[in-house]
């Protein structure tokens, strides 16, 4: 009965949102590929399948795509012959999946979680195993995959306190949903306890760490070779070179910023510029659809800026650099004197502080780190990262560490040690995939 009620609500929401989505596509001149794929109306033959074994990794958005990328990197190291499908819920996630994985996998929008749509989707792609990442627990998807003989895994599983409290209201239903999982790998022991409390048998769960922290695909800071990757056609090697950073010049990199954080960072930039007249501040908004708004803030303060894409073919001439394409941030941390990780001064759950730490840059972050609370706890304990509550506190700490350079160097070493110690989760999770997978060719 609960599945029927859940599906009925889903039908109503789909009927209400479909006309609005069609209108959105017409206004923005976007294609209807998203609608077709979400309803399962596409031809499997277009994908030129190479193998009978097919691994379907389902990600919600950009963060989960990075987990998928880490898993795919490990899968490619095995002798497994399999096609890989990566599905996403959001448009931004789909863009990043195509940019970073498109030549290795089939990228699709995830189906709406309605029984007849899920059945059609499974019939078209014929997966051998379905892997949901982090908290992507879609009831009909898991139930129907089970009835169709498709094994389902939860990898990089985590549950925030808020999600756990919501799921507890539906404990009986969630127990049914989780019963369709063959195995699960959680990030922490605390996450495991939450899933057990919701009804997932403890013998089905292993604790593996966070695959999002597997950063061995980034180039090493000590490596004189610049990165080989290109992102969206932008040569990151040339861009970093054209930033024209001089020896000793201070660079503040602010990654994955959200609404309300850019103003704080510009306040910090203006104050720090008094101490460091040649300061460069690089700002990477989390969502590219906010670029126009961030530019408006910069213009209102009469600050000279350049978009990162504009620096590809010419030298940097502005004190502010605005990152206007996805995929470059992890490498830009390599030039940071100081790094701020966004989504944390405002209540957006924070972002991956390991991306800065892997370069030996101790990250600054705000108090709102619930999505990366495990990492924040480790960094706070080891004094390898620094929580700040305001722009003024960021200013004070940067000035302090500039005067106490040895203390900052030790924090950077501790940060890099932590990031390196967190590597290997993807390898452990891929072993779980292989244990549940019987190759068919």
Short mmCIF file of C-alpha atoms in Angstrom, two decimals:
data_model
loop_
_atom_site.label_atom_id
_atom_site.label_comp_id
_atom_site.label_asym_id
_atom_site.label_seq_id
_atom_site.Cartn_x
_atom_site.Cartn_y
_atom_site.Cartn_z
CA UNK A 1 0.00 0.00 0.00
CA UNK A 2 2.87 2.38 0.81
CA UNK A 3 4.44 1.76 -2.60
CA UNK A 4 1.07 2.51 -4.23
CA UNK A 5 0.72 5.75 -2.28
CA UNK A 6 4.32 6.73 -3.08
CA UNK A 7 3.80 6.05 -6.81
CA UNK A 8 0.47 7.91 -6.84
CA UNK A 9 2.10 11.02 -5.40
CA UNK A 10 4.87 10.65 -7.99
CA UNK A 11 2.33 10.55 -10.83
CA UNK A 12 0.67 13.74 -9.63
CA UNK A 13 4.00 15.54 -9.32
CA UNK A 14 5.06 14.35 -12.79
CA UNK A 15 1.81 15.54 -14.38
CA UNK A 16 2.11 18.93 -12.72
CA UNK A 17 5.78 19.46 -13.52
CA UNK A 18 5.86 18.12 -17.09
CA UNK A 19 4.11 21.12 -18.74
CA UNK A 20 6.37 23.48 -16.79
CA UNK A 21 9.45 21.57 -17.90
CA UNK A 22 8.34 21.60 -21.54
CA UNK A 23 7.82 25.37 -21.28
CA UNK A 24 11.27 25.73 -19.74
CA UNK A 25 12.81 23.81 -22.66
CA UNK A 26 10.99 26.02 -25.17
CA UNK A 27 12.01 29.27 -23.49
CA UNK A 28 15.64 28.29 -22.94
CA UNK A 29 15.85 26.48 -26.31
CA UNK A 30 17.12 23.38 -24.58
CA UNK A 31 16.54 19.99 -26.16
CA UNK A 32 13.95 17.49 -25.04
CA UNK A 33 16.55 14.75 -24.57
CA UNK A 34 16.16 15.06 -20.82
CA UNK A 35 12.41 14.40 -20.99
CA UNK A 36 12.85 11.45 -23.35
CA UNK A 37 15.45 9.80 -21.15
CA UNK A 38 13.60 10.47 -17.90
CA UNK A 39 10.58 8.67 -19.38
CA UNK A 40 12.71 5.88 -20.84
CA UNK A 41 12.00 6.75 -24.47
CA UNK A 42 15.33 6.16 -26.17
CA UNK A 43 16.94 3.49 -28.32
CA UNK A 44 19.52 1.26 -26.65
CA UNK A 45 21.21 0.47 -29.99
CA UNK A 46 22.62 4.01 -30.23
CA UNK A 47 25.09 3.25 -27.45
CA UNK A 48 27.09 0.59 -29.27
CA UNK A 49 27.32 -1.78 -26.31
CA UNK A 50 30.53 -3.81 -26.21
CA UNK A 51 29.70 -6.30 -23.43
CA UNK A 52 26.82 -8.17 -21.88
CA UNK A 53 27.89 -7.08 -18.39
CA UNK A 54 26.65 -3.58 -17.66
CA UNK A 55 27.21 -1.57 -14.49
CA UNK A 56 24.75 1.24 -13.84
CA UNK A 57 26.04 3.95 -11.47
CA UNK A 58 23.34 6.38 -10.36
CA UNK A 59 24.44 9.82 -9.15
CA UNK A 60 22.30 12.76 -8.09
CA UNK A 61 24.47 15.68 -9.14
CA UNK A 62 28.04 16.93 -9.40
CA UNK A 63 29.24 15.57 -6.05
CA UNK A 64 28.05 12.04 -6.76
CA UNK A 65 29.51 12.23 -10.28
CA UNK A 66 32.91 12.70 -8.64
CA UNK A 67 32.28 9.51 -6.64
CA UNK A 68 31.33 7.74 -9.87
CA UNK A 69 34.51 9.03 -11.48
CA UNK A 70 36.63 7.60 -8.64
CA UNK A 71 34.85 4.23 -8.93
CA UNK A 72 35.26 4.14 -12.71
CA UNK A 73 38.98 4.92 -12.35
CA UNK A 74 39.30 1.85 -10.10
CA UNK A 75 37.08 -0.32 -12.33
CA UNK A 76 39.35 0.46 -15.29
CA UNK A 77 42.28 -1.00 -13.34
CA UNK A 78 40.60 -4.41 -13.21
CA UNK A 79 40.30 -6.90 -16.04
CA UNK A 80 36.51 -6.70 -15.91
CA UNK A 81 34.90 -6.40 -19.32
CA UNK A 82 31.81 -4.30 -18.83
CA UNK A 83 29.93 -1.31 -20.18
CA UNK A 84 29.27 1.46 -17.65
CA UNK A 85 26.21 3.69 -17.49
CA UNK A 86 26.14 6.84 -15.33
CA UNK A 87 22.77 8.46 -14.68
CA UNK A 88 22.18 11.82 -13.01
CA UNK A 89 19.19 13.68 -11.68
CA UNK A 90 20.32 17.24 -12.41
CA UNK A 91 21.28 19.00 -15.61
CA UNK A 92 24.54 20.22 -14.08
CA UNK A 93 25.42 16.70 -13.05
CA UNK A 94 24.77 15.52 -16.61
CA UNK A 95 27.02 18.24 -18.03
CA UNK A 96 29.90 17.26 -15.74
CA UNK A 97 29.36 13.54 -16.36
CA UNK A 98 29.58 14.09 -20.11
CA UNK A 99 32.62 16.36 -19.81
CA UNK A 100 34.62 14.14 -17.47
CA UNK A 101 33.34 10.65 -18.29
CA UNK A 102 31.59 10.85 -21.64
CA UNK A 103 34.28 9.06 -23.61
CA UNK A 104 34.32 6.15 -21.12
CA UNK A 105 30.67 5.62 -20.25
CA UNK A 106 27.09 6.12 -21.38
CA UNK A 107 25.65 9.22 -19.67
CA UNK A 108 21.88 9.41 -19.20
CA UNK A 109 19.31 11.30 -17.18
CA UNK A 110 17.85 9.06 -14.49
CA UNK A 111 14.31 7.75 -14.99
CA UNK A 112 11.41 9.14 -13.00
CA UNK A 113 10.79 6.76 -10.12
CA UNK A 114 7.46 5.46 -11.43
CA UNK A 115 6.99 1.69 -11.95
CA UNK A 116 6.24 1.59 -15.68
CA UNK A 117 9.02 4.10 -16.46
CA UNK A 118 11.61 2.24 -14.38
CA UNK A 119 10.62 -1.05 -16.04
CA UNK A 120 11.02 0.49 -19.49
CA UNK A 121 14.38 2.02 -18.58
CA UNK A 122 15.72 -1.30 -17.27
CA UNK A 123 14.41 -3.11 -20.34
CA UNK A 124 16.25 -0.68 -22.62
CA UNK A 125 19.68 -0.63 -20.92
CA UNK A 126 19.57 -4.16 -19.42
CA UNK A 127 21.93 -3.55 -16.45
CA UNK A 128 23.66 -6.44 -14.69
CA UNK A 129 24.07 -4.46 -11.48
CA UNK A 130 22.64 -1.17 -10.22
CA UNK A 131 24.73 1.03 -7.91
CA UNK A 132 23.14 3.96 -6.11
CA UNK A 133 25.54 6.49 -4.63
CA UNK A 134 25.39 8.23 -1.25
CA UNK A 135 21.67 8.73 -0.47
CA UNK A 136 20.04 8.04 -3.84
CA UNK A 137 17.50 5.52 -2.53
CA UNK A 138 14.62 5.42 -5.03
CA UNK A 139 11.97 2.94 -3.81
CA UNK A 140 10.53 1.79 -7.15
CA UNK A 141 13.97 1.62 -8.72
CA UNK A 142 15.28 -0.71 -6.03
CA UNK A 143 12.12 -2.83 -5.88
CA UNK A 144 11.81 -3.31 -9.63
CA UNK A 145 15.53 -3.94 -10.12
CA UNK A 146 15.19 -6.70 -7.53
CA UNK A 147 12.18 -8.28 -9.26
CA UNK A 148 14.03 -8.09 -12.62
CA UNK A 149 17.03 -9.97 -11.22
CA UNK A 150 19.31 -6.93 -11.13
CA UNK A 151 21.48 -6.77 -8.02
CA UNK A 152 21.47 -3.40 -6.25
CA UNK A 153 24.26 -1.89 -4.15
CA UNK A 154 24.52 1.28 -2.10
CA UNK A 155 28.04 2.72 -2.25
CA UNK A 156 29.54 5.68 -0.44
CA UNK A 157 26.43 5.57 1.69
CA UNK A 158 25.85 8.40 4.09
CA UNK A 159 22.89 9.82 6.00
CA UNK A 160 22.80 13.31 7.46
CA UNK A 161 21.00 13.71 10.77
CA UNK A 162 18.21 15.53 8.94
CA UNK A 163 17.72 12.77 6.35
CA UNK A 164 17.85 10.12 9.06
CA UNK A 165 15.15 11.86 11.11
CA UNK A 166 12.93 12.10 8.01
CA UNK A 167 13.43 8.43 7.14
CA UNK A 168 12.65 7.40 10.71
CA UNK A 169 9.10 8.66 10.22
CA UNK A 170 8.79 6.04 7.46
CA UNK A 171 10.80 3.32 9.19
CA UNK A 172 8.54 0.47 8.06
CA UNK A 173 8.58 1.62 4.45
CA UNK A 174 12.33 2.24 4.50
CA UNK A 175 12.94 -1.27 5.81
CA UNK A 176 11.11 -2.61 2.73
CA UNK A 177 13.10 -0.33 0.43
CA UNK A 178 16.45 -1.28 1.95
CA UNK A 179 15.61 -4.99 1.84
CA UNK A 180 16.22 -4.91 -1.92
CA UNK A 181 19.90 -4.00 -1.48
CA UNK A 182 22.37 -6.87 -1.86
CA UNK A 183 25.18 -4.99 -0.09
CA UNK A 184 26.09 -1.53 1.11
CA UNK A 185 29.29 0.40 1.80
CA UNK A 186 28.97 3.35 4.14
CA UNK A 187 31.38 6.22 4.67
CA UNK A 188 31.53 5.94 8.45
CA UNK A 189 30.53 3.70 11.33
CA UNK A 190 27.96 6.32 12.30
CA UNK A 191 26.36 6.04 8.86
CA UNK A 192 26.27 2.26 9.25
CA UNK A 193 24.44 2.56 12.56
CA UNK A 194 21.83 4.82 10.96
CA UNK A 195 21.18 2.35 8.14
CA UNK A 196 20.95 -0.51 10.62
CA UNK A 197 18.40 1.51 12.61
CA UNK A 198 16.35 1.87 9.41
CA UNK A 199 16.30 -1.90 8.91
CA UNK A 200 19.31 -2.77 6.75
CA UNK A 201 20.93 -5.91 8.24
CA UNK A 202 24.40 -5.11 9.63
CA UNK A 203 25.95 -8.12 7.88
CA UNK A 204 25.13 -6.45 4.55
CA UNK A 205 27.13 -3.32 5.42
CA UNK A 206 30.84 -2.60 5.37
CA UNK A 207 32.49 0.71 6.30
CA UNK A 208 34.75 1.87 3.47
CA UNK A 209 35.44 5.59 3.85
CA UNK A 210 34.54 8.29 1.35
CA UNK A 211 35.37 7.66 -2.31
CA UNK A 212 34.88 11.37 -2.94
CA UNK A 213 38.21 11.85 -1.19
CA UNK A 214 40.09 9.63 -3.65
CA UNK A 215 42.00 12.36 -5.41
CA UNK A 216 44.80 10.44 -7.10
CA UNK A 217 43.51 11.59 -10.50
CA UNK A 218 44.73 15.12 -9.69
CA UNK A 219 48.29 16.09 -10.56
CA UNK A 220 50.77 16.35 -7.70
CA UNK A 221 51.78 19.77 -6.42
CA UNK A 222 55.38 18.63 -6.30
CA UNK A 223 55.18 17.46 -9.90
CA UNK A 224 56.62 20.06 -12.24
CA UNK A 225 54.44 18.74 -15.05
CA UNK A 226 51.23 20.68 -15.50
CA UNK A 227 47.95 18.77 -15.75
CA UNK A 228 47.15 16.88 -18.91
CA UNK A 229 43.37 17.17 -18.57
CA UNK A 230 41.29 19.63 -20.50
CA UNK A 231 37.89 20.72 -19.28
CA UNK A 232 35.15 21.83 -21.67
CA UNK A 233 37.81 22.47 -24.26
CA UNK A 234 39.78 24.73 -21.90
CA UNK A 235 43.49 23.86 -21.54
CA UNK A 236 44.07 24.12 -17.79
CA UNK A 237 47.83 24.03 -18.29
CA UNK A 238 47.80 27.17 -20.36
CA UNK A 239 45.33 28.89 -18.09
CA UNK A 240 47.41 28.30 -14.96
CA UNK A 241 50.49 29.54 -16.79
CA UNK A 242 48.64 32.65 -17.97
CA UNK A 243 47.57 33.52 -14.43
CA UNK A 244 51.10 34.91 -14.22
CA UNK A 245 51.59 34.26 -10.51
CA UNK A 246 54.94 35.56 -9.30
CA UNK A 247 57.08 33.94 -6.62
CA UNK A 248 55.68 34.93 -3.24
CA UNK A 249 52.51 36.49 -4.63
CA UNK A 250 49.46 35.71 -2.49
CA UNK A 251 46.54 33.86 -4.08
CA UNK A 252 43.19 33.25 -2.37
CA UNK A 253 41.15 30.51 -4.05
CA UNK A 254 37.48 30.38 -3.04
CA UNK A 255 35.86 27.19 -4.32
CA UNK A 256 32.21 26.15 -4.69
CA UNK A 257 30.82 29.42 -3.36
CA UNK A 258 27.11 30.06 -2.86
CA UNK A 259 24.84 33.07 -2.70
CA UNK A 260 25.93 35.30 0.17
CA UNK A 261 29.51 34.04 0.25
CA UNK A 262 30.91 36.08 -2.63
CA UNK A 263 30.11 39.33 -0.78
CA UNK A 264 32.01 38.06 2.27
CA UNK A 265 34.97 37.01 0.13
CA UNK A 266 35.13 40.34 -1.64
CA UNK A 267 35.08 42.05 1.75
CA UNK A 268 38.04 39.86 2.67
CA UNK A 269 39.78 40.63 -0.63
CA UNK A 270 39.50 44.40 -0.15
CA UNK A 271 40.81 44.20 3.41
CA UNK A 272 43.66 41.81 2.57
CA UNK A 273 44.68 43.92 -0.42
CA UNK A 274 45.92 46.53 2.05
CA UNK A 275 48.34 43.96 3.47
CA UNK A 276 49.02 42.23 0.11
CA UNK A 277 48.69 44.86 -2.68
CA UNK A 278 49.18 42.30 -5.46
CA UNK A 279 46.67 39.78 -4.03
CA UNK A 280 44.85 37.60 -6.57
CA UNK A 281 41.46 36.21 -5.59
CA UNK A 282 40.00 33.36 -7.65
CA UNK A 283 36.27 32.72 -7.11
CA UNK A 284 34.58 29.55 -8.39
CA UNK A 285 30.78 29.70 -7.88
CA UNK A 286 29.25 26.30 -7.29
CA UNK A 287 26.50 26.89 -9.85
CA UNK A 288 27.33 28.51 -13.18
CA UNK A 289 23.84 29.95 -13.54
CA UNK A 290 24.83 32.41 -10.80
CA UNK A 291 27.69 33.93 -12.80
CA UNK A 292 25.70 36.97 -13.93
CA UNK A 293 24.76 37.73 -10.33
CA UNK A 294 28.36 37.43 -9.15
CA UNK A 295 29.50 39.70 -11.99
CA UNK A 296 26.90 42.26 -10.91
CA UNK A 297 28.37 42.24 -7.39
CA UNK A 298 31.88 42.77 -8.78
CA UNK A 299 30.76 45.64 -11.01
CA UNK A 300 28.86 47.28 -8.16
CA UNK A 301 32.11 47.41 -6.19
CA UNK A 302 34.08 48.60 -9.25
CA UNK A 303 36.41 45.62 -8.98
CA UNK A 304 38.35 44.66 -12.07
CA UNK A 305 37.86 41.00 -12.94
CA UNK A 306 38.36 38.47 -15.72
CA UNK A 307 36.62 35.21 -16.47
CA UNK A 308 38.91 32.21 -16.32
CA UNK A 309 38.01 31.18 -19.88
CA UNK A 310 39.25 34.57 -21.12
CA UNK A 311 42.70 33.91 -19.68
CA UNK A 312 43.19 30.89 -21.92
CA UNK A 313 44.64 32.90 -24.77
CA UNK A 314 45.98 35.94 -22.94
CA UNK A 315 47.62 36.99 -19.70
CA UNK A 316 45.73 37.79 -16.52
CA UNK A 317 45.36 41.53 -16.00
CA UNK A 318 42.75 41.66 -13.22
CA UNK A 319 42.97 41.14 -9.45
CA UNK A 320 39.81 38.98 -9.41
CA UNK A 321 39.40 35.84 -11.52
CA UNK A 322 35.90 34.40 -11.91
CA UNK A 323 35.82 30.69 -12.79
CA UNK A 324 33.18 30.31 -15.50
CA UNK A 325 33.42 26.62 -16.41
CA UNK A 326 33.28 23.38 -14.49
CA UNK A 327 36.12 20.98 -13.81
CA UNK A 328 39.02 23.35 -13.17
CA UNK A 329 38.68 24.03 -9.45
CA UNK A 330 40.53 20.96 -8.14
CA UNK A 331 43.60 21.95 -10.14
CA UNK A 332 43.32 25.66 -9.31
CA UNK A 333 43.82 24.85 -5.64
CA UNK A 334 47.39 24.00 -6.65
CA UNK A 335 48.24 27.71 -6.96
CA UNK A 336 46.51 28.74 -3.72
CA UNK A 337 48.33 30.45 -0.90
CA UNK A 338 45.04 30.27 1.00
CA UNK A 339 41.88 28.30 0.18
CA UNK A 340 38.28 28.76 1.26
CA UNK A 341 35.76 25.98 0.62
CA UNK A 342 32.25 27.31 0.09
CA UNK A 343 28.75 26.23 0.95
CA UNK A 344 29.89 26.54 4.56
CA UNK A 345 29.49 30.20 5.58
CA UNK A 346 25.89 29.80 4.43
CA UNK A 347 23.88 26.70 5.30
CA UNK A 348 24.50 24.58 2.19
CA UNK A 349 26.30 21.63 3.77
CA UNK A 350 29.85 22.54 2.76
CA UNK A 351 32.02 21.07 0.02
CA UNK A 352 35.02 18.80 -0.33
CA UNK A 353 37.91 20.24 1.69
CA UNK A 354 40.18 17.38 0.60
CA UNK A 355 40.52 19.01 -2.83
CA UNK A 356 42.56 21.82 -1.29
CA UNK A 357 44.25 19.66 1.33
CA UNK A 358 45.75 17.25 -1.20
CA UNK A 359 47.96 20.15 -2.36
CA UNK A 360 49.17 20.85 1.17
CA UNK A 361 46.88 23.87 1.50
CA UNK A 362 45.05 23.89 4.86
CA UNK A 363 41.45 24.81 4.04
CA UNK A 364 39.30 27.49 5.61
CA UNK A 365 35.59 26.70 5.91
CA UNK A 366 32.50 27.99 7.65
CA UNK A 367 30.43 26.34 10.39
CA UNK A 368 27.97 24.63 8.02
CA UNK A 369 29.80 21.43 7.03
CA UNK A 370 27.15 18.78 7.67
CA UNK A 371 27.70 17.07 4.30
CA UNK A 372 31.42 16.77 5.08
CA UNK A 373 31.24 16.60 8.85
CA UNK A 374 33.53 13.57 8.96
CA UNK A 375 36.29 15.46 7.17
CA UNK A 376 35.77 18.66 9.18
CA UNK A 377 36.08 16.74 12.45
CA UNK A 378 39.38 15.21 11.38
CA UNK A 379 40.79 18.55 10.19
CA UNK A 380 39.69 20.37 13.35
CA UNK A 381 41.21 17.70 15.58
CA UNK A 382 44.55 17.70 13.71
CA UNK A 383 44.61 21.52 13.33
CA UNK A 384 44.91 20.96 9.61
CA UNK A 385 41.97 23.17 8.66
CA UNK A 386 40.34 26.23 10.16
CA UNK A 387 36.69 27.00 10.77
CA UNK A 388 35.77 30.65 10.35
CA UNK A 389 32.41 32.26 11.10
CA UNK A 390 32.72 35.50 9.11
CA UNK A 391 34.74 37.44 6.58
CA UNK A 392 36.45 39.30 9.44
CA UNK A 393 37.62 36.04 10.97
CA UNK A 394 38.96 34.87 7.59
CA UNK A 395 40.89 38.14 7.28
CA UNK A 396 42.31 37.84 10.78
CA UNK A 397 43.43 34.23 10.32
CA UNK A 398 45.09 34.87 6.96
CA UNK A 399 47.03 37.81 8.40
CA UNK A 400 47.94 35.72 11.46
CA UNK A 401 49.22 32.79 9.40
CA UNK A 402 51.16 35.09 7.13
CA UNK A 403 53.01 36.28 10.24
CA UNK A 404 53.31 32.74 11.66
CA UNK A 405 54.39 30.97 8.49
CA UNK A 406 55.92 27.91 10.15
CA UNK A 407 52.64 27.18 11.93
CA UNK A 408 50.83 27.44 8.60
CA UNK A 409 53.34 25.14 6.89
CA UNK A 410 52.80 22.50 9.58
CA UNK A 411 49.02 22.79 9.12
CA UNK A 412 49.48 22.30 5.38
CA UNK A 413 51.57 19.19 5.93
CA UNK A 414 48.93 17.80 8.29
CA UNK A 415 46.22 18.58 5.72
CA UNK A 416 48.07 16.73 2.97
CA UNK A 417 48.74 13.78 5.28
CA UNK A 418 45.02 13.55 6.08
CA UNK A 419 44.04 13.73 2.41
CA UNK A 420 46.52 11.01 1.51
CA UNK A 421 45.38 8.81 4.40
CA UNK A 422 41.80 8.94 3.11
CA UNK A 423 42.71 7.43 -0.25
CA UNK A 424 41.59 3.91 -1.15
CA UNK A 425 37.86 4.03 -0.44
CA UNK A 426 37.02 3.71 -4.14
CA UNK A 427 39.23 0.62 -4.40
CA UNK A 428 37.45 -1.00 -1.47
CA UNK A 429 34.03 -0.18 -2.91
CA UNK A 430 34.93 -1.56 -6.33
CA UNK A 431 35.89 -4.83 -4.63
CA UNK A 432 32.31 -4.96 -3.34
CA UNK A 433 30.99 -4.46 -6.88
CA UNK A 434 33.15 -7.29 -8.16
CA UNK A 435 32.04 -9.59 -5.33
CA UNK A 436 28.41 -9.05 -6.31
CA UNK A 437 28.99 -9.20 -10.04
CA UNK A 438 29.11 -12.37 -12.13
CA UNK A 439 30.64 -11.43 -15.51
CA UNK A 440 28.52 -12.60 -18.38
CA UNK A 441 31.02 -12.50 -21.24
#
